[in-house]
């Protein structure tokens, strides 16, 4: 079955510390992978997608096919990064997103 | 550009009642999605439309849920009759074409008592 796993419900880090939000996937074929973010009182929005290889707001994510992981990283956390982060995947040609349960990131001033 | 609009934002009903949600996607977006997000979970796709045709409704509980997208623009999602376990946030999203980025609406929070 297609599955996206985010093992941490809550992650707290101090401002300026590195951040890593974990995501593992179980998909047949070569899925497309995404990170979505929801800031307090805002809509769910795309943060980045692996195919574009962009760095958004200092975040990057590397696809590791061997470990079936797509962890989100940022070298120095900022208070405005506090939000709910969801990893998502879609099967090749499917276009339908399967979301993980999300990780709440709290950056402590 | 205006974002995806949804109404109502909140709805409280008793079990066995009916409820309907409305979604207006971003102008020109051909693809429309409805998701259910139960507290503590990620969004789960219920149904996907391409223009006014259904692409996938495999996860839609068809005995009580129905959805339509007349004229390939607005969409409504209906639950009849509602159960306690339907309490969730219902999200609508749209994208200009497959498999482009999905843009989400603010959601409708449904509470079934």
mmCIF file of C-alpha atoms in Angstrom, chain B residues 11 34 64 78 109:
data_model
loop_
_atom_site.group_PDB
_atom_site.id
_atom_site.type_symbol
_atom_site.label_atom_id
_atom_site.label_comp_id
_atom_site.label_asym_id
_atom_site.label_seq_id
_atom_site.Cartn_x
_atom_site.Cartn_y
_atom_site.Cartn_z
ATOM 1 C CA UNK B 11 -20.710 23.786 10.499
ATOM 2 C CA UNK B 34 -11.784 17.297 -2.052
ATOM 3 C CA UNK B 64 -23.276 8.703 2.283
ATOM 4 C CA UNK B 78 -22.592 16.468 0.385
ATOM 5 C CA UNK B 109 -14.636 22.466 9.883
#
